[in-house]
C-alpha atoms as one frame of an Amber mdcrd trajectory, in Angstrom:
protein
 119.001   7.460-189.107 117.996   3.711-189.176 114.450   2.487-189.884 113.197
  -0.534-189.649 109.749  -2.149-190.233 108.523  -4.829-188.394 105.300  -7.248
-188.489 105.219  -9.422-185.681 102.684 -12.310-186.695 102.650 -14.617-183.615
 103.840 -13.325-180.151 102.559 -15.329-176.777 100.586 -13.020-174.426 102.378
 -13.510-171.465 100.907 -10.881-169.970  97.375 -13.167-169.875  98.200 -16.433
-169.253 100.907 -18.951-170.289 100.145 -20.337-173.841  98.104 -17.870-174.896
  98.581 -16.971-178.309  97.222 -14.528-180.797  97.205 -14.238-184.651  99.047
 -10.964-185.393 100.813  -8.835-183.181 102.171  -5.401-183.621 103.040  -3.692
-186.819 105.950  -1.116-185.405 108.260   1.112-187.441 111.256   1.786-185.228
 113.854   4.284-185.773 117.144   5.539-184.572 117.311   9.608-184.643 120.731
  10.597-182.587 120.566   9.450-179.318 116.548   8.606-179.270 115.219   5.113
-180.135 111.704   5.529-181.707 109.063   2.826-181.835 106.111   3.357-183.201
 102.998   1.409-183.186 100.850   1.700-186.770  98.338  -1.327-185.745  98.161
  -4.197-183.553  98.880  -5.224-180.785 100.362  -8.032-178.813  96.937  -9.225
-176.887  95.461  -9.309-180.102  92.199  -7.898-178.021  91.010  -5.164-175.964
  91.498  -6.816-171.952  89.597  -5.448-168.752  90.586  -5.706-164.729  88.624
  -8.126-162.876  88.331  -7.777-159.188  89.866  -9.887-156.741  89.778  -8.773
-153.759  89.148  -5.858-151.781  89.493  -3.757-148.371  86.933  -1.577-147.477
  83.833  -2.006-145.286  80.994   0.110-144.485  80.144  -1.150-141.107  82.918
  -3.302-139.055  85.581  -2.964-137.692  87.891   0.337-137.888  90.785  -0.877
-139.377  88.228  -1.117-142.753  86.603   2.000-142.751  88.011   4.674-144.682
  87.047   8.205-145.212  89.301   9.678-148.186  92.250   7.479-149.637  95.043
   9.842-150.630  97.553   7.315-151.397  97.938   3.731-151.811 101.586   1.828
-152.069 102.515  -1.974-152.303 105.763  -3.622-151.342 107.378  -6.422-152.802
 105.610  -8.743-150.728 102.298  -8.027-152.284 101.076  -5.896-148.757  99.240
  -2.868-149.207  99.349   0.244-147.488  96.978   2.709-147.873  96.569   6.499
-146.880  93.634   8.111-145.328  93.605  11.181-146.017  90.673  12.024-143.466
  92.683  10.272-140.322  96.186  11.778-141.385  97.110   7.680-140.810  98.494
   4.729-143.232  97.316   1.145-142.680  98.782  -1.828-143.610  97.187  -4.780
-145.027  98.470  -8.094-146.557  98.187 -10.361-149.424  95.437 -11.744-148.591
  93.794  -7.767-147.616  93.571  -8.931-143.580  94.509  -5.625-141.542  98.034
  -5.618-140.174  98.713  -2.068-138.156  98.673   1.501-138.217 101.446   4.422
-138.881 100.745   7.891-137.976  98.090  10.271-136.793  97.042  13.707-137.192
  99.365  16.216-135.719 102.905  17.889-135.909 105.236  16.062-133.659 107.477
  12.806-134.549 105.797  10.529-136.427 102.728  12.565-136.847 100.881  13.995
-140.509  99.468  16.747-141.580  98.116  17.278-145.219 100.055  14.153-146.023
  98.717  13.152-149.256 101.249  10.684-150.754 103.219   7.537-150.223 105.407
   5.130-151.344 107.119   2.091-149.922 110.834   1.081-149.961 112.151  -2.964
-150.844 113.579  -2.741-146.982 109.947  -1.786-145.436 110.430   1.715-144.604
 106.791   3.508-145.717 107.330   6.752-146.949 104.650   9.849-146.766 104.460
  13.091-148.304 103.915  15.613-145.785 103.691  19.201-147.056 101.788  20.433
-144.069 104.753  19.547-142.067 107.424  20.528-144.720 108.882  16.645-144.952
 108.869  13.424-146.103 108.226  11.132-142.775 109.772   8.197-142.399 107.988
   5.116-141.281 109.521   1.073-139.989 110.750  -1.101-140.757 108.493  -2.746
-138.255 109.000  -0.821-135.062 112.222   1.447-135.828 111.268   5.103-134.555
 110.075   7.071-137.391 112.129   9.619-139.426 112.069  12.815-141.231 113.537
  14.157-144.002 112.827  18.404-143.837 112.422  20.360-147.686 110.563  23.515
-148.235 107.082  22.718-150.285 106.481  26.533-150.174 103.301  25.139-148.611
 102.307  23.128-152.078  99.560  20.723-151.841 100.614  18.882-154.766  98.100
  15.584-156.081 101.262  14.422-157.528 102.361  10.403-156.505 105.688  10.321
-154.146 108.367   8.734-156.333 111.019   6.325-155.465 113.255   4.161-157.767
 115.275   1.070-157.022 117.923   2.646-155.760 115.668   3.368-153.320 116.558
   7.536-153.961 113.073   9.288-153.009 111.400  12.235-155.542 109.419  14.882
-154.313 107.741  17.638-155.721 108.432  21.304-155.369 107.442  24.509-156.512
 110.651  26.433-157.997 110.392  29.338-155.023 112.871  30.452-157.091 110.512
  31.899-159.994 107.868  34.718-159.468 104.335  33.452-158.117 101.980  32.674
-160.427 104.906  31.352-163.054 106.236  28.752-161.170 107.578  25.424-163.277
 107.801  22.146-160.575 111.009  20.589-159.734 111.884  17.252-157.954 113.926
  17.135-154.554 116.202  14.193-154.874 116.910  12.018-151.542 118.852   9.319
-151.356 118.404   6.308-149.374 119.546   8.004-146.178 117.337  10.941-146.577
 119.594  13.624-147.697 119.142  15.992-150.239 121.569  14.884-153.082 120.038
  16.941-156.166 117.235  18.819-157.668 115.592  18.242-161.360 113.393  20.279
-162.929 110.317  19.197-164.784 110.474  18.179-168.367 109.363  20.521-171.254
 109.709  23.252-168.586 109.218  25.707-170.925 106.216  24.567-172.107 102.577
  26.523-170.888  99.159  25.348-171.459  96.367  27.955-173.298  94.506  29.909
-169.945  91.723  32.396-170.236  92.628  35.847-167.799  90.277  37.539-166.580
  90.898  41.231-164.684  89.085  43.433-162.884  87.878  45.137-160.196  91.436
  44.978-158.755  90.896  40.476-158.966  92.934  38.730-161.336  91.386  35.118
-162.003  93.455  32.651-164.223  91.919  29.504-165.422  92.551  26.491-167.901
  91.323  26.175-171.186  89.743  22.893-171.465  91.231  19.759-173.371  94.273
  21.871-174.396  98.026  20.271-174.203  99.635  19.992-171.092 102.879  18.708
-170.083 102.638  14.895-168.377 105.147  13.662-166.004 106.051  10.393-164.358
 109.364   8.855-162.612 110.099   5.597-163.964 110.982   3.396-161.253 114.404
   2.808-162.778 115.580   6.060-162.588 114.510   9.453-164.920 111.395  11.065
-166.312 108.607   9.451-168.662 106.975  12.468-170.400 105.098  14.095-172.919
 103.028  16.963-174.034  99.475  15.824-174.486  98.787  16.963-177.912 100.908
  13.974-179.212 101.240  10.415-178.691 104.740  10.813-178.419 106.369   9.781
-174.419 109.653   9.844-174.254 111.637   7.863-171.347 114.825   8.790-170.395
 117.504   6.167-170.658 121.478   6.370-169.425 122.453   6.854-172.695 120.093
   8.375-174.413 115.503   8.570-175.460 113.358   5.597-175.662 110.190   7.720
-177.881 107.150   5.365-177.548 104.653   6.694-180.642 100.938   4.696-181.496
  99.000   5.966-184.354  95.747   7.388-182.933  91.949   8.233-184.384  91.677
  12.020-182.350  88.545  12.231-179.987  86.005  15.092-180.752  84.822  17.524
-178.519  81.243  17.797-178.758  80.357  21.304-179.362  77.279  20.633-176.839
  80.583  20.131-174.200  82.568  23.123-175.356  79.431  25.365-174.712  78.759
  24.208-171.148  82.718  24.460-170.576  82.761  27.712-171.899  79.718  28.649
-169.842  80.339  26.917-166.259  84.012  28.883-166.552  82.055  32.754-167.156
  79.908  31.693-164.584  82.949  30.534-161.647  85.120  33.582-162.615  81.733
  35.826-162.866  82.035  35.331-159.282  85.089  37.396-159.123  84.553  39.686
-161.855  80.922  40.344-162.572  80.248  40.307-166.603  82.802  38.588-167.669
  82.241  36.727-171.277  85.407  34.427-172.599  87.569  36.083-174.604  90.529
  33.323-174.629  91.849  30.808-177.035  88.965  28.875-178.365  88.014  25.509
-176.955  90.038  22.847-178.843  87.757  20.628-181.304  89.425  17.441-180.167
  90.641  16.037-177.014  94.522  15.373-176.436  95.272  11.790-177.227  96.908
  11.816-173.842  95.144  12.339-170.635  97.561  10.473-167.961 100.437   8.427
-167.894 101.112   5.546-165.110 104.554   3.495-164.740 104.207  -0.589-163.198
 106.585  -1.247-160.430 108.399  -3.639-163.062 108.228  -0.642-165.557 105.098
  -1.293-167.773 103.760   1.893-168.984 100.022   2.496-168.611  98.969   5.420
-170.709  95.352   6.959-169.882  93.902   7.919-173.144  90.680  10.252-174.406
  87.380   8.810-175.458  84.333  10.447-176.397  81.975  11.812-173.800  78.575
  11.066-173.010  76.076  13.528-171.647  74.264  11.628-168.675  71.657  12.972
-165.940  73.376  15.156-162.827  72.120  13.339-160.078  73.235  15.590-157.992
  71.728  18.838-159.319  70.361  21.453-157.583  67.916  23.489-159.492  67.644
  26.613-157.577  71.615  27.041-157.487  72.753  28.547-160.845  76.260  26.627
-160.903  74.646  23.317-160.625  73.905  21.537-164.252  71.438  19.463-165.091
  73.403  17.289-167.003  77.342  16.164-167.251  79.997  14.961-169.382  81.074
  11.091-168.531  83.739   9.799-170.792  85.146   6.010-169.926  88.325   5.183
-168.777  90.675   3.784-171.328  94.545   2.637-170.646  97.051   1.833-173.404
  99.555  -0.594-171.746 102.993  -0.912-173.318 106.186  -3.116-171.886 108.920
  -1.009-170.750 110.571  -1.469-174.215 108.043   0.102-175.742 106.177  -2.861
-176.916 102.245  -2.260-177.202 100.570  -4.603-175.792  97.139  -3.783-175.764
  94.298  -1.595-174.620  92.360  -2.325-171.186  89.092  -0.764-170.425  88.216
  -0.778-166.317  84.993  -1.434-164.877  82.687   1.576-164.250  83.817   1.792
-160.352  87.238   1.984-161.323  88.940   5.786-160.227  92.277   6.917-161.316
  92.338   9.187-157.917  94.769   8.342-155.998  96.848   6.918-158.805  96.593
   3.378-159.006  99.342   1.041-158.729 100.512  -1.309-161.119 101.988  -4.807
-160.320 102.517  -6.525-164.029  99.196  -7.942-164.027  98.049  -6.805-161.072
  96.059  -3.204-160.223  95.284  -1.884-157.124  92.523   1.562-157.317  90.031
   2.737-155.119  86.350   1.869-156.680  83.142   3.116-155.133  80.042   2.042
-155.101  76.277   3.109-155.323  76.438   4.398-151.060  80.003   6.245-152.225
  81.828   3.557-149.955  85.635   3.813-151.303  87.040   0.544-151.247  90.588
  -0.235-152.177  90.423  -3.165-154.937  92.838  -5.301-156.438  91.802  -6.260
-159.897  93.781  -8.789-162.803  94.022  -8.133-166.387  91.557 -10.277-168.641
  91.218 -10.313-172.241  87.801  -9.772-172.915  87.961 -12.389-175.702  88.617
 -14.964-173.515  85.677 -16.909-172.088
């Protein structure tokens, strides 16, 4: 084993403008354990400051023309060019907009026939222009352009999964989709990836990392119903494609992702302050879940594992198109006002937990760079994309209007 210490003190923040520079950047202990490269992040970083996404632009109108309305965006996607194609997953359609977010056409409608979606709910686009969509309610991936080239499909069995998973493609333009093993009883089933190449056959089949692993669940029986349900804030296993090929992953109870290189691990590790759970949250947790599975099986008090006192440090991990790693991390929760609370209906609360978004953004090396902190409008569903400095997300505002925004990373130190 290797280890090595290092204290960068002046590193240029490319990532926010040229000639930016900061004072101290990261303090990272690296090591060298077999075949797995660890780098680990005791303080610093190489922004020097927290940054935040300002918007740009956006798409997304709530009277005008069609082409700007949506209803639900399942999916967006952008191509090298900068265009943006986005999902609806109301319409079963995709629409294409470009750089400069003025509408260019329409893929797809609801239906079964060619060229046609149903329950399509992801997409991704390919460096040649072919859009690519999810489409478990058809059992395929369907196949759209480049420009007007009749549309494809590529068949697979999703054991009818409705999976909020992203579609995954790498630069070898080889296509991942997710699967439930239908090999594995019901109820115990681990996820697997169908591998397609560029041509749209099947050319292997991974399983997901730390398939062995299972988060803590309550189980309730009775009455001849068997109701199954998460414990909340405990581990779970996180899983991304990186777009050069092989898994980014972790289990949630440690700031520990490991990437998957040809030869070997890249282990990215920070040092982290853990996030309480307020007991205030645990108790309404604990009490919304006997009240949805009282519904089943009248009487029912929790007898599970106990409500974790902390959060995982991990609660989502996003890969850049050039490979920048965007890790969604826990903060601590805020009880605000239910707007939206119904007094006479005993599984509406008066109150709810808001926590705010936080992203730790490293450089495919494993280089920290910083931590960003979105505006308030900012939603991680779909899964945003991110472009280096660029990030596209839905927002929505005071009406609920979705718009599909493309915001810029700014340090918040800078004026």
């Amino acid at each position: 084993m290797r280890k090595l210490r290092v204290a960068a003190l002046s590193i240029s923040a490319a990532a926010c403008g040229p000639g930016t520079e900061v004072a101290r950047g990261p303090e990272v202990v690296t090591d060298t354990i077999g075949d797995t490269i660890v780098v680990h992040t005791v303080s610093g970083s190489v922004w020097g400051s927290d940054a935040t996404l300002t918007p740009e632009l956006s798409i997304g109108e709530m009277d005008g023309p069609d082409e700007y309305l949506f209803g639900s965006v399942a999916s967006i996607a952008v191509d090298d060019d900068r265009n943006v194609h986005v999902l609806d997953r109301q319409g079963q359609y995709i629409r294409s907009f470009n750089v400069d977010a003025q509408y260019v056409r329409s893929w797809g409608r609801r239906g079964e026939g060619p060229g046609e979606l149903a329950n399509a709910a992801a997409m991704a686009v390919f460096a040649d222009g072919r859009i690519l969509v999810r489409d478990h309610g058809n059992n395929r991936v369907q196949v759209f352009g480049p420009g007007d080239a009749p549309p494809e499909e590529w068949g697979y069995n999703s054991g009818n999964y409705g999976s909020s998973e992203p579609l995954w493609t790498d630069r070898e333009s080889r296509t991942y989709v997710v699967a439930p093993d239908l090999s594995q009883p019901f109820g115990a089933r681990d996820n697997i990836y169908i591998v397609f190449d560029p041509d749209g056959v099947v050319r292997d089949t991974l399983r997901q990392p730390h398939a062995g692993f299972r988060q803590a669940v309550v189980r309730a029986e009775g009455g001849g119903a068997t109701v199954i349900r998460s414990v909340p804030f405990s581990p779970r296993v996180i899983s991304v494609m990186h777009p050069d090929g092989g898994f980014v992953s972790g289990i949630s109870s440690d700031y520990s992702i490991d990437r998957d290189l040809p030869d070997g691990v890249l282990r990215i590790e920070r040092v982290y302050v853990p996030v309480r759970v307020s007991p205030r949250q645990a108790d309404q947790e604990r009490e919304e879940a006997e009240r949805m599975i009282g519904m089943s099986i009248p009487g029912w008090q929790w007898d599970g594992p106990p409500i974790p006192e902390t959060k995982p440090p991990i609660t989502g991990l996003y890969v850049g198109l050039g490979g920048r790693l965007w890790v969604r991390v826990s903060t601590e929760g805020r009880e605000v006002e239910n707007p939206d609370h119904e007094p006479g209906n005993p599984f509406s609360s008066a109150v709810r937990w808001e926590a705010p978004l936080r992203f730790d953004v490293f450089e495919a090396d494993g280089t920290y760079l910083g931590a960003v902190n979105p505006p308030e409008d900012f939603s991680v569903y779909p899964p945003p994309v991110f472009n280096g400095d660029e990030v596209w997300a839905v927002s929505r505002d005071e009406l609920d209007i979705q718009r599909v925004v493309r915001y810029r990373i700014a340090l918040e130190s800078q004026p």
